mmCIF file of C-alpha atoms in Angstrom:
data_model
loop_
_atom_site.group_PDB
_atom_site.id
_atom_site.type_symbol
_atom_site.label_atom_id
_atom_site.label_comp_id
_atom_site.label_asym_id
_atom_site.label_seq_id
_atom_site.Cartn_x
_atom_site.Cartn_y
_atom_site.Cartn_z
ATOM 1 C CA UNK M 5 42.864 65.137 3.220
ATOM 2 C CA UNK M 6 44.430 66.164 -0.063
ATOM 3 C CA UNK M 7 47.982 67.200 -0.463
ATOM 4 C CA UNK M 8 48.673 70.928 -0.123
ATOM 5 C CA UNK M 9 48.359 72.711 -3.463
ATOM 6 C CA UNK M 10 46.459 69.945 -5.167
ATOM 7 C CA UNK M 11 43.866 71.257 -7.570
ATOM 8 C CA UNK M 12 40.553 69.321 -7.643
ATOM 9 C CA UNK M 13 36.830 69.896 -7.982
ATOM 10 C CA UNK M 14 33.706 68.073 -6.984
ATOM 11 C CA UNK M 15 30.699 68.006 -9.266
ATOM 12 C CA UNK M 16 27.753 65.958 -10.352
ATOM 13 C CA UNK M 17 27.592 63.461 -13.283
ATOM 14 C CA UNK M 18 24.565 63.004 -15.505
ATOM 15 C CA UNK M 19 22.007 60.389 -14.355
ATOM 16 C CA UNK M 20 18.998 59.188 -16.311
ATOM 17 C CA UNK M 21 15.595 60.620 -15.430
ATOM 18 C CA UNK M 22 12.229 58.966 -15.644
ATOM 19 C CA UNK M 23 11.033 58.304 -19.163
ATOM 20 C CA UNK M 24 7.379 58.361 -20.107
ATOM 21 C CA UNK M 25 6.815 56.258 -23.272
ATOM 22 C CA UNK M 26 3.683 56.248 -25.351
ATOM 23 C CA UNK M 27 2.631 53.173 -27.248
ATOM 24 C CA UNK M 28 1.856 54.253 -30.772
ATOM 25 C CA UNK M 29 0.520 50.763 -31.527
ATOM 26 C CA UNK M 30 -1.655 50.420 -28.390
ATOM 27 C CA UNK M 31 -4.204 47.690 -28.645
ATOM 28 C CA UNK M 32 -7.100 49.964 -27.728
ATOM 29 C CA UNK M 33 -7.897 51.994 -30.895
ATOM 30 C CA UNK M 34 -9.191 54.982 -28.838
ATOM 31 C CA UNK M 35 -6.005 55.038 -26.781
ATOM 32 C CA UNK M 36 -3.964 54.772 -29.980
ATOM 33 C CA UNK M 37 -5.721 57.771 -31.432
ATOM 34 C CA UNK M 38 -4.990 59.868 -28.341
ATOM 35 C CA UNK M 39 -1.329 58.788 -28.212
ATOM 36 C CA UNK M 40 -0.715 59.567 -31.880
ATOM 37 C CA UNK M 41 -2.114 63.104 -31.500
ATOM 38 C CA UNK M 42 0.818 65.598 -31.363
ATOM 39 C CA UNK M 43 -1.389 68.230 -29.605
ATOM 40 C CA UNK M 44 -2.065 65.813 -26.819
ATOM 41 C CA UNK M 45 1.593 64.995 -26.354
ATOM 42 C CA UNK M 46 2.684 68.672 -26.423
ATOM 43 C CA UNK M 47 -0.014 69.699 -23.952
ATOM 44 C CA UNK M 48 0.849 66.751 -21.647
ATOM 45 C CA UNK M 49 4.461 67.880 -21.559
ATOM 46 C CA UNK M 50 3.570 71.446 -20.786
ATOM 47 C CA UNK M 51 1.329 70.318 -17.945
ATOM 48 C CA UNK M 52 4.206 68.568 -16.119
ATOM 49 C CA UNK M 53 5.556 70.772 -13.306
ATOM 50 C CA UNK M 54 9.202 69.793 -13.667
ATOM 51 C CA UNK M 55 10.596 72.564 -11.432
ATOM 52 C CA UNK M 56 8.406 71.606 -8.559
ATOM 53 C CA UNK M 57 9.236 67.966 -9.065
ATOM 54 C CA UNK M 58 12.908 68.810 -8.972
ATOM 55 C CA UNK M 59 12.605 70.919 -5.785
ATOM 56 C CA UNK M 60 10.484 68.331 -4.037
ATOM 57 C CA UNK M 61 12.259 65.156 -4.957
ATOM 58 C CA UNK M 62 15.809 66.038 -6.005
ATOM 59 C CA UNK M 63 17.054 69.041 -4.042
ATOM 60 C CA UNK M 64 16.428 71.170 -7.155
ATOM 61 C CA UNK M 65 19.220 69.332 -9.075
ATOM 62 C CA UNK M 66 17.193 68.008 -12.007
ATOM 63 C CA UNK M 67 17.489 69.448 -15.495
ATOM 64 C CA UNK M 68 13.961 70.210 -16.706
ATOM 65 C CA UNK M 69 14.001 68.927 -20.225
ATOM 66 C CA UNK M 70 11.873 66.993 -22.761
ATOM 67 C CA UNK M 71 12.755 63.664 -24.355
ATOM 68 C CA UNK M 72 15.939 64.801 -26.033
ATOM 69 C CA UNK M 73 19.559 63.816 -26.189
ATOM 70 C CA UNK M 74 21.446 64.932 -23.079
ATOM 71 C CA UNK M 75 22.949 68.436 -23.044
ATOM 72 C CA UNK M 76 26.448 66.928 -23.075
ATOM 73 C CA UNK M 77 25.670 64.723 -26.102
ATOM 74 C CA UNK M 78 27.221 65.764 -29.437
ATOM 75 C CA UNK M 79 23.731 65.473 -30.915
ATOM 76 C CA UNK M 80 22.015 67.830 -28.459
ATOM 77 C CA UNK M 81 20.228 70.834 -30.038
ATOM 78 C CA UNK M 82 19.127 73.433 -27.529
ATOM 79 C CA UNK M 83 16.282 74.839 -29.622
ATOM 80 C CA UNK M 84 14.569 71.467 -29.921
ATOM 81 C CA UNK M 85 15.858 69.837 -26.763
ATOM 82 C CA UNK M 86 13.816 72.086 -24.460
ATOM 83 C CA UNK M 87 10.685 72.326 -26.599
ATOM 84 C CA UNK M 88 7.489 72.037 -24.512
ATOM 85 C CA UNK M 89 9.475 71.277 -21.373
ATOM 86 C CA UNK M 90 8.433 74.388 -19.431
ATOM 87 C CA UNK M 91 5.540 74.204 -16.985
ATOM 88 C CA UNK M 92 2.842 76.222 -18.715
ATOM 89 C CA UNK M 93 -0.685 74.944 -18.084
ATOM 90 C CA UNK M 94 -2.265 77.952 -19.806
ATOM 91 C CA UNK M 95 -0.310 77.158 -22.960
ATOM 92 C CA UNK M 96 -1.337 73.466 -22.676
ATOM 93 C CA UNK M 97 -4.968 74.427 -22.439
ATOM 94 C CA UNK M 98 -4.745 76.698 -25.474
ATOM 95 C CA UNK M 99 -3.070 73.993 -27.595
ATOM 96 C CA UNK M 100 -5.851 71.625 -26.687
ATOM 97 C CA UNK M 101 -8.572 74.258 -27.261
ATOM 98 C CA UNK M 102 -7.178 75.327 -30.581
ATOM 99 C CA UNK M 103 -7.074 71.663 -31.679
ATOM 100 C CA UNK M 104 -10.745 71.189 -30.760
ATOM 101 C CA UNK M 105 -9.829 68.906 -27.857
ATOM 102 C CA UNK M 106 -12.420 70.161 -25.355
ATOM 103 C CA UNK M 107 -14.432 68.925 -22.441
ATOM 104 C CA UNK M 108 -17.797 68.377 -24.157
ATOM 105 C CA UNK M 109 -19.778 66.788 -21.295
ATOM 106 C CA UNK M 110 -18.530 68.821 -18.384
ATOM 107 C CA UNK M 111 -16.866 65.987 -16.480
ATOM 108 C CA UNK M 112 -13.453 67.607 -16.387
ATOM 109 C CA UNK M 113 -11.871 65.363 -19.008
ATOM 110 C CA UNK M 114 -11.389 66.520 -22.561
ATOM 111 C CA UNK M 115 -12.233 64.617 -25.719
ATOM 112 C CA UNK M 116 -10.701 64.506 -29.165
ATOM 113 C CA UNK M 117 -12.840 65.863 -32.008
ATOM 114 C CA UNK M 118 -13.433 62.199 -32.908
ATOM 115 C CA UNK M 119 -14.831 61.535 -29.432
ATOM 116 C CA UNK M 120 -11.933 59.633 -27.768
ATOM 117 C CA UNK M 121 -11.491 60.772 -24.146
ATOM 118 C CA UNK M 122 -8.117 62.027 -22.967
ATOM 119 C CA UNK M 123 -7.893 59.174 -20.469
ATOM 120 C CA UNK M 124 -5.008 56.751 -20.577
ATOM 121 C CA UNK M 125 -3.696 53.959 -18.396
ATOM 122 C CA UNK M 126 -0.124 54.559 -17.212
ATOM 123 C CA UNK M 127 1.780 51.405 -16.247
ATOM 124 C CA UNK M 128 4.532 51.701 -13.688
ATOM 125 C CA UNK M 129 6.099 49.895 -10.787
ATOM 126 C CA UNK M 130 6.867 50.852 -7.162
ATOM 127 C CA UNK M 131 9.904 53.105 -7.101
ATOM 128 C CA UNK M 132 11.230 55.502 -4.492
ATOM 129 C CA UNK M 133 11.442 58.383 -7.007
ATOM 130 C CA UNK M 134 9.161 57.404 -9.931
ATOM 131 C CA UNK M 135 6.049 56.749 -7.765
ATOM 132 C CA UNK M 136 5.840 60.155 -6.231
ATOM 133 C CA UNK M 137 6.912 61.822 -9.398
ATOM 134 C CA UNK M 138 4.130 60.080 -11.352
ATOM 135 C CA UNK M 139 1.584 61.030 -8.727
ATOM 136 C CA UNK M 140 2.579 64.694 -9.077
ATOM 137 C CA UNK M 141 2.273 64.459 -12.869
ATOM 138 C CA UNK M 142 -1.145 62.894 -12.626
ATOM 139 C CA UNK M 143 -2.346 65.806 -10.440
ATOM 140 C CA UNK M 144 -1.107 68.608 -12.779
ATOM 141 C CA UNK M 145 -2.158 67.004 -16.042
ATOM 142 C CA UNK M 146 -5.647 66.520 -14.641
ATOM 143 C CA UNK M 147 -5.846 70.319 -14.167
ATOM 144 C CA UNK M 148 -5.766 70.782 -17.930
ATOM 145 C CA UNK M 149 -8.240 68.045 -18.661
ATOM 146 C CA UNK M 150 -5.968 65.020 -19.179
ATOM 147 C CA UNK M 151 -6.754 61.983 -17.015
ATOM 148 C CA UNK M 152 -3.900 59.522 -16.369
ATOM 149 C CA UNK M 153 -4.656 56.316 -14.393
ATOM 150 C CA UNK M 154 -1.673 54.845 -12.697
ATOM 151 C CA UNK M 155 -1.513 51.102 -12.931
ATOM 152 C CA UNK M 156 1.181 49.891 -10.596
ATOM 153 C CA UNK M 157 2.536 46.407 -11.203
ATOM 154 C CA UNK M 158 5.407 44.204 -9.929
ATOM 155 C CA UNK M 159 8.572 45.280 -11.739
ATOM 156 C CA UNK M 160 9.154 41.989 -13.483
ATOM 157 C CA UNK M 161 5.562 41.990 -14.932
ATOM 158 C CA UNK M 162 5.902 45.627 -15.841
ATOM 159 C CA UNK M 163 9.165 45.004 -17.705
ATOM 160 C CA UNK M 164 7.705 42.039 -19.608
ATOM 161 C CA UNK M 165 4.690 44.090 -20.605
ATOM 162 C CA UNK M 166 6.601 47.028 -21.969
ATOM 163 C CA UNK M 167 9.085 44.829 -23.842
ATOM 164 C CA UNK M 168 6.098 43.025 -25.418
ATOM 165 C CA UNK M 169 4.410 46.332 -26.295
ATOM 166 C CA UNK M 170 1.530 45.635 -23.993
ATOM 167 C CA UNK M 171 0.801 49.113 -22.558
ATOM 168 C CA UNK M 172 -0.679 52.482 -23.365
ATOM 169 C CA UNK M 173 1.814 54.592 -21.386
ATOM 170 C CA UNK M 174 4.776 53.176 -19.399
ATOM 171 C CA UNK M 175 7.672 54.315 -17.288
ATOM 172 C CA UNK M 176 11.362 53.310 -17.544
ATOM 173 C CA UNK M 177 14.808 54.796 -16.914
ATOM 174 C CA UNK M 178 15.723 57.170 -19.687
ATOM 175 C CA UNK M 179 18.746 55.494 -21.340
ATOM 176 C CA UNK M 180 20.903 55.893 -24.452
ATOM 177 C CA UNK M 181 20.497 59.671 -24.211
ATOM 178 C CA UNK M 182 24.189 60.482 -24.841
ATOM 179 C CA UNK M 183 24.986 58.223 -27.800
ATOM 180 C CA UNK M 184 21.772 57.168 -29.574
ATOM 181 C CA UNK M 185 23.615 55.500 -32.454
ATOM 182 C CA UNK M 186 24.763 52.730 -30.103
ATOM 183 C CA UNK M 187 21.161 51.553 -29.757
ATOM 184 C CA UNK M 188 19.214 52.834 -32.783
ATOM 185 C CA UNK M 189 16.691 50.006 -32.347
ATOM 186 C CA UNK M 190 15.518 51.747 -29.120
ATOM 187 C CA UNK M 191 14.422 54.857 -31.052
ATOM 188 C CA UNK M 192 13.323 53.723 -34.564
ATOM 189 C CA UNK M 193 12.203 50.482 -36.369
ATOM 190 C CA UNK M 194 15.271 48.609 -37.478
ATOM 191 C CA UNK M 195 13.802 45.111 -37.355
ATOM 192 C CA UNK M 196 10.411 43.527 -36.651
ATOM 193 C CA UNK M 197 9.292 44.430 -33.191
ATOM 194 C CA UNK M 198 11.498 47.470 -32.653
ATOM 195 C CA UNK M 199 11.251 49.835 -31.017
ATOM 196 C CA UNK M 200 9.118 48.653 -28.122
ATOM 197 C CA UNK M 201 6.827 51.690 -28.303
ATOM 198 C CA UNK M 202 6.108 51.180 -32.023
ATOM 199 C CA UNK M 203 6.281 47.482 -32.754
ATOM 200 C CA UNK M 204 4.324 47.724 -35.982
ATOM 201 C CA UNK M 205 6.501 50.462 -37.385
ATOM 202 C CA UNK M 206 8.919 48.210 -39.240
ATOM 203 C CA UNK M 207 6.209 46.382 -41.290
ATOM 204 C CA UNK M 208 3.545 49.161 -41.518
ATOM 205 C CA UNK M 209 5.593 52.330 -41.488
ATOM 206 C CA UNK M 210 5.861 55.144 -38.934
ATOM 207 C CA UNK M 211 2.816 56.550 -37.275
ATOM 208 C CA UNK M 212 3.477 60.093 -38.615
ATOM 209 C CA UNK M 213 5.440 61.760 -41.440
ATOM 210 C CA UNK M 214 7.673 63.356 -38.867
ATOM 211 C CA UNK M 215 8.555 60.027 -37.292
ATOM 212 C CA UNK M 216 9.241 58.454 -40.743
ATOM 213 C CA UNK M 217 11.689 61.312 -41.462
ATOM 214 C CA UNK M 218 13.251 60.959 -37.994
ATOM 215 C CA UNK M 219 13.671 57.240 -38.733
ATOM 216 C CA UNK M 220 15.420 57.877 -42.037
ATOM 217 C CA UNK M 221 17.828 60.373 -40.462
ATOM 218 C CA UNK M 222 18.778 58.198 -37.542
ATOM 219 C CA UNK M 223 19.282 55.102 -39.727
ATOM 220 C CA UNK M 224 21.427 57.030 -42.175
ATOM 221 C CA UNK M 225 23.481 58.506 -39.335
ATOM 222 C CA UNK M 226 24.019 55.058 -37.842
ATOM 223 C CA UNK M 227 25.154 53.473 -41.185
ATOM 224 C CA UNK M 228 27.434 56.487 -41.930
ATOM 225 C CA UNK M 229 29.012 56.219 -38.513
ATOM 226 C CA UNK M 230 29.913 52.573 -39.083
ATOM 227 C CA UNK M 231 31.217 53.160 -42.595
ATOM 228 C CA UNK M 232 33.297 56.083 -41.589
ATOM 229 C CA UNK M 233 34.610 54.429 -38.453
#
């Protein structure tokens, strides 16, 4: 028991959530074309029912958010941080329809205009939280015409594969979300083989103009931080 008159409070600290990483240099050229398509990525995010996942698996304590810096990070921007993080399957379908990503043969799975199917292998490992969360995501994304195939492996093999860039989609803890400049190589190409989701980026350049610009900004911020420190 606390001493009389003592002022204290009890709260929750931030904890990393499950990160879904896309391999922009996936070995399969069809998978690579899907993963590099921004309309696919936006629609997939909108097809994830984050509120239901939070209620079902975390006592409704999760913060539904996209892959952004944490809300308590000095780099967090609310306007971009929550982009496409709401559950809106109708909006997801419209994005795909407007981009010409439709189900052409009636099998329930959409295809890109170039013919690649929206079907990807999602590597993961057995996890008390990530496994049921992934299964819920597979179910809701399928409703908008995106097929994700869970490929569960032993955690050691899973880790070796993602570090080697041997995956299409993968799952890990979302880390370095408060201070990205402490691990810039996790986000952008700073040396051959980094980051793990775009291992060819250093030698061949970023997979999109937006990612190239993002790389320049983050590298400049990192260098400025060191020089000013």
